[in-house]
CSV table of C-alpha atoms and ligand atoms in Angstrom, one decimal:
chain,number,residue,atom,x,y,z
A,1,UNK,CA,0.0,0.0,0.0
A,2,UNK,CA,1.7,3.2,-1.2
A,3,UNK,CA,-0.1,6.5,-1.3
A,4,UNK,CA,2.9,8.8,-1.1
A,5,UNK,CA,2.4,12.0,-3.0
A,6,UNK,CA,-1.3,11.5,-3.5
A,7,UNK,CA,-4.0,14.1,-2.9
A,8,UNK,CA,-6.8,13.3,-0.4
A,9,UNK,CA,-9.9,15.0,-1.7
A,10,UNK,CA,-12.6,12.4,-1.3
A,11,UNK,CA,-12.7,8.7,-0.2
A,12,UNK,CA,-14.1,7.9,-3.6
A,13,UNK,CA,-10.5,8.1,-4.9
A,14,UNK,CA,-9.2,5.4,-2.5
A,15,UNK,CA,-9.5,1.6,-2.6
A,16,UNK,CA,-10.6,-0.5,0.4
A,17,UNK,CA,-7.1,-1.7,1.1
A,18,UNK,CA,-5.8,1.9,1.0
A,19,UNK,CA,-8.5,3.1,3.5
A,20,UNK,CA,-7.9,0.2,5.8
A,21,UNK,CA,-4.1,0.7,5.4
A,22,UNK,CA,-4.4,4.3,6.6
A,23,UNK,CA,-6.5,3.2,9.5
A,24,UNK,CA,-4.1,0.4,10.5
A,25,UNK,CA,-1.2,2.8,10.3
A,26,UNK,CA,-3.0,5.4,12.3
A,27,UNK,CA,-3.8,2.9,15.0
A,28,UNK,CA,-0.1,1.9,15.1
A,29,UNK,CA,0.9,5.5,15.5
A,30,UNK,CA,-1.7,6.0,18.2
A,31,UNK,CA,-0.3,3.0,20.2
A,32,UNK,CA,3.3,4.1,20.0
A,33,UNK,CA,2.4,7.7,20.8
A,34,UNK,CA,0.4,6.5,23.9
A,35,UNK,CA,3.5,4.5,24.9
A,36,UNK,CA,5.5,7.7,24.9
A,37,UNK,CA,7.6,7.2,21.8
A,38,UNK,CA,8.4,10.3,19.8
A,39,UNK,CA,8.3,10.4,16.0
A,40,UNK,CA,10.3,12.1,13.3
A,41,UNK,CA,8.0,11.0,10.4
A,42,UNK,CA,7.3,14.7,9.4
A,43,UNK,CA,10.6,16.2,10.7
A,44,UNK,CA,11.6,19.3,8.7
A,45,UNK,CA,8.2,19.4,7.0
A,46,UNK,CA,5.6,22.2,7.0
A,47,UNK,CA,1.9,22.0,6.5
A,48,UNK,CA,-0.1,25.0,5.2
A,49,UNK,CA,-3.6,25.0,6.6
A,50,UNK,CA,-5.9,27.3,4.7
A,51,UNK,CA,-9.4,27.9,5.9
A,52,UNK,CA,-12.5,29.6,4.4
A,53,UNK,CA,-14.6,28.4,7.3
A,54,UNK,CA,-14.2,28.1,11.1
A,55,UNK,CA,-12.9,25.0,12.8
A,56,UNK,CA,-11.9,23.6,16.2
A,57,UNK,CA,-11.1,19.9,15.7
A,58,UNK,CA,-9.7,20.1,12.2
A,59,UNK,CA,-7.4,22.9,13.0
A,60,UNK,CA,-6.2,21.6,16.4
A,61,UNK,CA,-5.8,18.0,15.3
A,62,UNK,CA,-3.7,18.8,12.2
A,63,UNK,CA,-1.6,21.4,14.1
A,64,UNK,CA,-1.0,18.9,17.0
A,65,UNK,CA,-0.5,16.0,14.8
A,66,UNK,CA,2.2,17.7,12.7
A,67,UNK,CA,3.9,18.8,16.0
A,68,UNK,CA,3.8,15.2,17.4
A,69,UNK,CA,5.3,13.9,14.1
A,70,UNK,CA,8.2,16.3,14.4
A,71,UNK,CA,6.9,18.8,11.8
A,72,UNK,CA,5.0,22.1,11.9
A,73,UNK,CA,1.6,23.4,10.6
A,74,UNK,CA,0.6,27.0,10.2
A,75,UNK,CA,-2.9,28.5,10.0
A,76,UNK,CA,-4.0,31.0,7.4
A,77,UNK,CA,-7.6,32.2,7.7
A,78,UNK,CA,-10.0,33.7,5.2
A,79,UNK,CA,-8.6,37.2,5.4
A,80,UNK,CA,-4.9,36.2,5.1
A,81,UNK,CA,-5.0,34.5,1.7
A,82,UNK,CA,-8.2,35.5,0.0
A,83,UNK,CA,-8.6,32.3,-2.0
A,84,UNK,CA,-9.7,33.2,-5.4
A,85,UNK,CA,-10.2,36.8,-4.5
A,86,UNK,CA,-6.8,38.4,-3.8
A,87,UNK,CA,-5.1,35.8,-5.9
A,88,UNK,CA,-6.2,32.9,-8.1
A,89,UNK,CA,-6.5,29.4,-6.7
A,90,UNK,CA,-4.0,28.2,-9.3
A,91,UNK,CA,-1.4,30.7,-8.3
A,92,UNK,CA,-1.9,30.0,-4.6
A,93,UNK,CA,-1.4,26.3,-5.3
A,94,UNK,CA,1.8,26.9,-7.2
A,95,UNK,CA,3.2,29.4,-4.6
A,96,UNK,CA,2.4,27.2,-1.6
A,97,UNK,CA,3.6,24.0,-3.1
A,98,UNK,CA,7.0,25.7,-3.8
A,99,UNK,CA,7.3,26.4,-0.1
A,100,UNK,CA,5.5,23.8,2.0
A,101,UNK,CA,5.2,20.0,2.0
A,102,UNK,CA,1.5,19.5,2.4
A,103,UNK,CA,-1.5,21.7,1.8
A,104,UNK,CA,-4.7,21.2,3.9
A,105,UNK,CA,-7.6,23.3,2.9
A,106,UNK,CA,-11.1,23.9,4.3
A,107,UNK,CA,-13.3,25.5,1.6
A,108,UNK,CA,-16.8,26.2,0.4
A,109,UNK,CA,-16.9,24.9,-3.2
A,110,UNK,CA,-15.3,21.5,-3.7
A,111,UNK,CA,-13.9,22.8,-7.0
A,112,UNK,CA,-11.4,24.8,-5.0
A,113,UNK,CA,-9.7,21.8,-3.5
A,114,UNK,CA,-9.8,20.1,-6.9
A,115,UNK,CA,-8.1,23.2,-8.4
A,116,UNK,CA,-5.6,23.3,-5.6
A,117,UNK,CA,-4.8,19.7,-6.3
A,118,UNK,CA,-4.5,20.2,-10.0
A,119,UNK,CA,-1.9,22.9,-9.7
A,120,UNK,CA,-0.1,21.7,-6.5
A,121,UNK,CA,3.1,19.6,-6.6
A,122,UNK,CA,2.6,18.5,-3.0
A,123,UNK,CA,-0.3,16.5,-1.5
A,124,UNK,CA,-3.5,18.5,-1.0
A,125,UNK,CA,-5.8,17.3,1.8
A,126,UNK,CA,-9.5,18.2,1.9
A,127,UNK,CA,-10.2,19.4,5.4
A,128,UNK,CA,-13.9,19.8,4.6
A,129,UNK,CA,-15.6,21.2,1.5
A,130,UNK,CA,-19.4,21.6,0.9
A,131,UNK,CA,-19.2,18.2,-0.8
A,132,UNK,CA,-17.0,16.0,1.3
A,133,UNK,CA,-15.2,15.7,4.7
A,134,UNK,CA,-13.0,12.6,4.2
A,135,UNK,CA,-10.6,13.2,7.2
A,136,UNK,CA,-13.6,13.1,9.5
A,137,UNK,CA,-14.6,9.7,8.2
A,138,UNK,CA,-11.1,8.2,8.9
A,139,UNK,CA,-11.5,9.2,12.5
A,140,UNK,CA,-15.1,7.8,12.6
A,141,UNK,CA,-14.0,4.4,11.2
A,142,UNK,CA,-11.0,4.2,13.5
A,143,UNK,CA,-13.5,4.8,16.4
A,144,UNK,CA,-15.8,2.1,15.1
A,145,UNK,CA,-12.9,-0.4,14.9
A,146,UNK,CA,-11.8,0.5,18.5
A,147,UNK,CA,-15.4,-0.4,19.7
A,148,UNK,CA,-14.6,-3.9,18.5
A,149,UNK,CA,-16.8,-3.8,15.4
A,150,UNK,CA,-15.8,-5.0,11.9
A,151,UNK,CA,-16.3,-2.3,9.2
A,152,UNK,CA,-17.3,-4.7,6.5
A,153,UNK,CA,-21.0,-5.7,6.8
A,154,UNK,CA,-21.6,-3.0,9.5
A,155,UNK,CA,-25.0,-1.3,9.6
A,156,UNK,CA,-24.4,2.4,10.0
A,157,UNK,CA,-27.4,4.8,10.2
A,158,UNK,CA,-27.2,8.4,9.6
A,159,UNK,CA,-30.0,10.6,10.8
A,160,UNK,CA,-30.3,14.1,9.4
A,161,UNK,CA,-29.9,15.9,6.1
A,162,UNK,CA,-27.6,14.9,3.3
A,163,UNK,CA,-24.4,16.9,3.5
A,164,UNK,CA,-20.6,16.7,3.2
A,165,UNK,CA,-20.4,14.3,6.2
A,166,UNK,CA,-23.2,12.0,4.9
A,167,UNK,CA,-21.7,11.8,1.4
A,168,UNK,CA,-18.3,10.9,2.9
A,169,UNK,CA,-19.7,8.2,5.2
A,170,UNK,CA,-21.4,6.7,2.1
A,171,UNK,CA,-18.2,6.9,0.0
A,172,UNK,CA,-16.0,5.3,2.6
A,173,UNK,CA,-18.7,3.0,3.9
A,174,UNK,CA,-19.7,1.5,0.6
A,175,UNK,CA,-16.1,1.0,-0.5
A,176,UNK,CA,-15.6,-1.0,2.7
A,177,UNK,CA,-18.8,-3.0,2.3
A,178,UNK,CA,-20.9,-1.4,4.9
A,179,UNK,CA,-24.7,-1.1,4.8
A,180,UNK,CA,-25.4,2.6,5.2
A,181,UNK,CA,-28.9,3.9,5.9
A,182,UNK,CA,-29.9,7.5,5.8
A,183,UNK,CA,-33.1,9.0,7.4
A,184,UNK,CA,-33.7,12.5,6.1
A,185,UNK,CA,-36.7,14.7,5.7
A,186,UNK,CA,-38.2,14.9,2.2
A,187,UNK,CA,-36.1,17.3,0.1
A,188,UNK,CA,-33.0,17.0,2.3
A,189,UNK,CA,-31.8,13.6,1.2
A,190,UNK,CA,-28.3,13.0,0.0
A,191,UNK,CA,-27.7,14.1,-3.5
A,192,UNK,CA,-28.7,12.0,-6.5
A,193,UNK,CA,-25.1,11.9,-7.8
A,194,UNK,CA,-24.0,10.2,-4.5
A,195,UNK,CA,-27.0,7.8,-4.6
A,196,UNK,CA,-26.1,6.9,-8.2
A,197,UNK,CA,-22.4,6.4,-7.3
A,198,UNK,CA,-23.5,4.1,-4.4
A,199,UNK,CA,-25.6,2.0,-6.7
A,200,UNK,CA,-22.7,1.3,-9.0
A,201,UNK,CA,-20.2,0.6,-6.2
A,202,UNK,CA,-22.5,-1.6,-4.1
A,203,UNK,CA,-22.5,-4.4,-6.7
A,204,UNK,CA,-18.7,-4.5,-6.5
A,205,UNK,CA,-18.2,-4.3,-2.8
A,206,UNK,CA,-21.3,-5.9,-1.2
A,207,UNK,CA,-22.1,-2.7,0.6
A,208,UNK,CA,-25.5,-0.9,0.2
A,209,UNK,CA,-27.2,2.4,0.6
A,210,UNK,CA,-30.8,2.7,1.8
A,211,UNK,CA,-32.4,6.1,1.7
A,212,UNK,CA,-35.5,6.6,3.7
A,213,UNK,CA,-37.5,9.3,5.5
A,214,UNK,CA,-38.3,7.0,8.4
A,215,UNK,CA,-36.0,7.4,11.5
A,216,UNK,CA,-37.6,4.2,13.0
A,217,UNK,CA,-36.8,2.1,9.9
A,218,UNK,CA,-33.3,3.3,9.6
A,219,UNK,CA,-32.4,3.1,13.3
A,220,UNK,CA,-33.8,-0.4,13.9
A,221,UNK,CA,-31.0,-2.8,14.6
A,222,UNK,CA,-28.3,-0.4,13.7
A,223,UNK,CA,-24.7,-1.0,14.8
A,224,UNK,CA,-23.8,2.7,14.7
A,225,UNK,CA,-26.0,5.8,14.9
A,226,UNK,CA,-24.6,8.9,13.4
A,227,UNK,CA,-25.8,12.5,13.1
A,228,UNK,CA,-24.5,16.0,12.2
A,229,UNK,CA,-25.9,19.5,12.5
A,230,UNK,CA,-29.1,20.3,10.5
A,231,UNK,CA,-27.6,23.5,8.9
A,232,UNK,CA,-23.9,23.2,7.8
A,233,UNK,CA,-21.5,26.0,7.7
A,234,UNK,CA,-22.6,28.3,4.9
A,235,UNK,CA,-26.3,27.4,5.4
A,236,UNK,CA,-26.8,29.6,8.5
A,237,UNK,CA,-29.6,31.6,6.7
A,238,UNK,CA,-31.6,28.3,6.5
A,239,UNK,CA,-31.2,27.4,10.1
A,240,UNK,CA,-34.7,28.4,11.3
A,241,UNK,CA,-36.5,26.7,8.3
A,242,UNK,CA,-34.4,23.6,8.8
A,243,UNK,CA,-35.4,23.5,12.5
A,244,UNK,CA,-39.0,23.1,11.3
A,245,UNK,CA,-38.2,20.7,8.5
A,246,UNK,CA,-36.0,18.4,10.6
A,247,UNK,CA,-38.3,18.2,13.6
A,248,UNK,CA,-38.3,14.5,14.7
A,249,UNK,CA,-34.9,13.8,13.2
A,250,UNK,CA,-33.2,13.8,16.6
A,251,UNK,CA,-31.1,11.0,18.1
A,252,UNK,CA,-32.7,10.7,21.6
A,253,UNK,CA,-32.9,7.8,24.0
A,254,UNK,CA,-36.0,6.5,22.2
A,255,UNK,CA,-34.2,6.3,18.9
A,256,UNK,CA,-31.1,4.8,20.6
A,257,UNK,CA,-33.3,2.1,22.0
A,258,UNK,CA,-34.2,1.0,18.5
A,259,UNK,CA,-30.6,0.2,17.7
A,260,UNK,CA,-28.7,-2.8,18.9
A,261,UNK,CA,-27.9,-2.9,22.6
A,262,UNK,CA,-24.2,-2.5,21.9
A,263,UNK,CA,-24.7,0.2,19.2
A,264,UNK,CA,-22.4,3.2,19.4
A,265,UNK,CA,-23.4,6.8,18.8
A,266,UNK,CA,-21.2,9.1,16.7
A,267,UNK,CA,-21.4,12.9,15.9
A,268,UNK,CA,-18.6,14.7,14.1
A,269,UNK,CA,-19.3,17.8,16.3
A,270,UNK,CA,-19.9,20.7,16.8
A,271,UNK,CA,-23.3,19.5,18.3
A,272,UNK,CA,-26.5,21.5,18.7
A,273,UNK,CA,-28.1,19.7,21.7
A,274,UNK,CA,-31.8,19.3,21.5
A,275,UNK,CA,-31.7,19.5,17.7
A,276,UNK,CA,-30.0,16.6,16.0
A,277,UNK,CA,-29.0,14.9,19.2
A,278,UNK,CA,-29.8,15.1,23.0
A,279,UNK,CA,-27.1,15.7,25.6
A,280,UNK,CA,-28.4,12.6,27.3
A,281,UNK,CA,-27.4,10.5,24.4
A,282,UNK,CA,-24.0,12.1,23.9
A,283,UNK,CA,-23.3,11.5,27.6
A,284,UNK,CA,-24.7,7.9,27.5
A,285,UNK,CA,-22.5,4.8,27.7
A,286,UNK,CA,-23.2,4.1,23.9
A,287,UNK,CA,-21.6,7.4,22.9
A,288,UNK,CA,-18.1,7.4,21.5
A,289,UNK,CA,-18.4,11.1,20.4
A,290,UNK,CA,-15.3,12.4,22.3
A,291,UNK,CA,-13.1,9.3,21.4
A,292,UNK,CA,-14.1,10.1,17.8
A,293,UNK,CA,-13.0,13.7,18.2
A,294,UNK,CA,-9.7,12.6,19.7
A,295,UNK,CA,-9.2,10.2,16.8
A,296,UNK,CA,-9.1,13.2,14.4
A,297,UNK,CA,-5.6,13.6,15.7
A,298,UNK,CA,-4.5,10.0,15.3
A,299,UNK,CA,-6.2,9.2,12.0
A,300,UNK,CA,-4.8,12.3,10.4
A,301,UNK,CA,-1.3,11.5,11.7
A,302,UNK,CA,-1.5,8.2,9.8
A,303,UNK,CA,-2.8,9.9,6.7
A,304,UNK,CA,-0.3,12.7,6.6
A,305,UNK,CA,2.7,10.4,7.4
A,306,UNK,CA,1.6,8.1,4.5
A,307,UNK,CA,1.1,11.0,2.1
A,308,UNK,CA,4.1,13.0,2.9
A,309,UNK,CA,6.2,11.4,5.6
A,310,UNK,CA,9.9,10.8,5.7
A,311,UNK,CA,9.6,7.0,5.6
A,312,UNK,CA,6.6,6.4,3.5
B,401,LIG,N1,-15.7,17.8,12.9
B,401,LIG,C1,-15.1,18.9,12.5
B,401,LIG,O1,-14.6,18.9,11.4
B,401,LIG,O2,-14.9,19.9,13.4
B,401,LIG,P1,-14.4,21.3,13.2
B,401,LIG,O3,-15.4,22.0,12.2
B,401,LIG,O4,-14.4,22.0,14.5
B,401,LIG,O5,-13.0,21.3,12.5
B,402,LIG,N1,-21.7,19.3,8.0
B,402,LIG,C1,-21.0,20.2,8.9
B,402,LIG,C2,-19.8,19.4,9.4
B,402,LIG,C3,-19.0,20.2,10.4
B,402,LIG,C4,-17.8,19.4,10.8
B,402,LIG,C5,-20.6,21.5,8.2
B,402,LIG,O1,-20.2,21.4,7.1
B,402,LIG,O2,-20.8,22.5,8.9
C-alpha cells in the first residue's frame, strides 16, 4: 500500500485496502504515541492550513498531529490569503507547493480543493468542502474499529440531512462493504449523484445504501447511529427553516433504544443539543463522540505520514 504524494480530496478516490491501510497505520501511531515514543516522520516538514470556514477539531488536530510527528503546521484564515479573491487558486497552489510539503484546505466549493490539487506539486488534503469531509470519516472508522466492530458488513445509520459528512460516510462505507442507511426529511436527502455512485459501487463491494424518510426504519437494529448539524457552515440563513423541516430527526434515547444494545453513537461535532441529538445520548455509555473527536488527531497523523512522511 503506497499512497505517497497523492491528494486526499474524497474517499471515492481510494481503494478499500488503501483506506484500511491508513486506519491500520493510524492505530499503530496512536499506540506508539500513547507508549510515549516520539516520531520524526514529518521532521523538517511544514503543512499550510488554509481555511475559508471556522474550525476547532480540524485545525487543532492537524496542528497537534504535525507537531507530534516532528513537523509544523501554520494556519492561514480567510482574510490572510483571500482564496480566489486576492489571488487565483491556481497561483496559490503553485506558490504554496513551492514552499511547504502538504496543503490542507477547508473551503466552500469542492472545485477549490480540486483546483488546488490540479496545480499543487505537494499533496492536498481536503479538510472539509461543501461536498466532502474525508478526514472526519477516517476518525469515525477508527473509532468504530476501536469499539470492537468490523467495518465490513456494519449497519451504519445516519439521521439528518444529506451533507458533506453524509456523502463521505457513504463513499467510505460503501467502499468498505458497509450497509449505510440515511433517514432524512423529504427534500433533504443525500444528492442523486451520490446515490447513483452508491448503486454502482455496491454491486462490486457488497455494501449498500438505503435512503428513507423514516427514522424508525433506519435506526432499527443499527450498529452505529450517526448525526450531524441540521444546517452546515454556509447554510446559516436556512437554520430556522431547517429546525422546522427536521423536527423529529433527533437521536434521543427512544431512537437509541431501536438500535442494537451494543450500538455506538457518533457525531462529528460541533453539536446542537436538543436539535440533531440530545445531551443525554452524547453522555450515554453508547456514545463514542469524544473518542471520535480525539481520533481526528490519530487518524490524520497516519494519513499525513503516509502521504508526505519521511519513511513512506
Ligand atoms: N468535525 C469537525 O470537522 O470539526 P471542526 O469544524 O471544528 O473542525
Ligand atoms: N456538515 C457540517 C460538518 C462540520 C464538521 C458542516 O459542514 O458545517
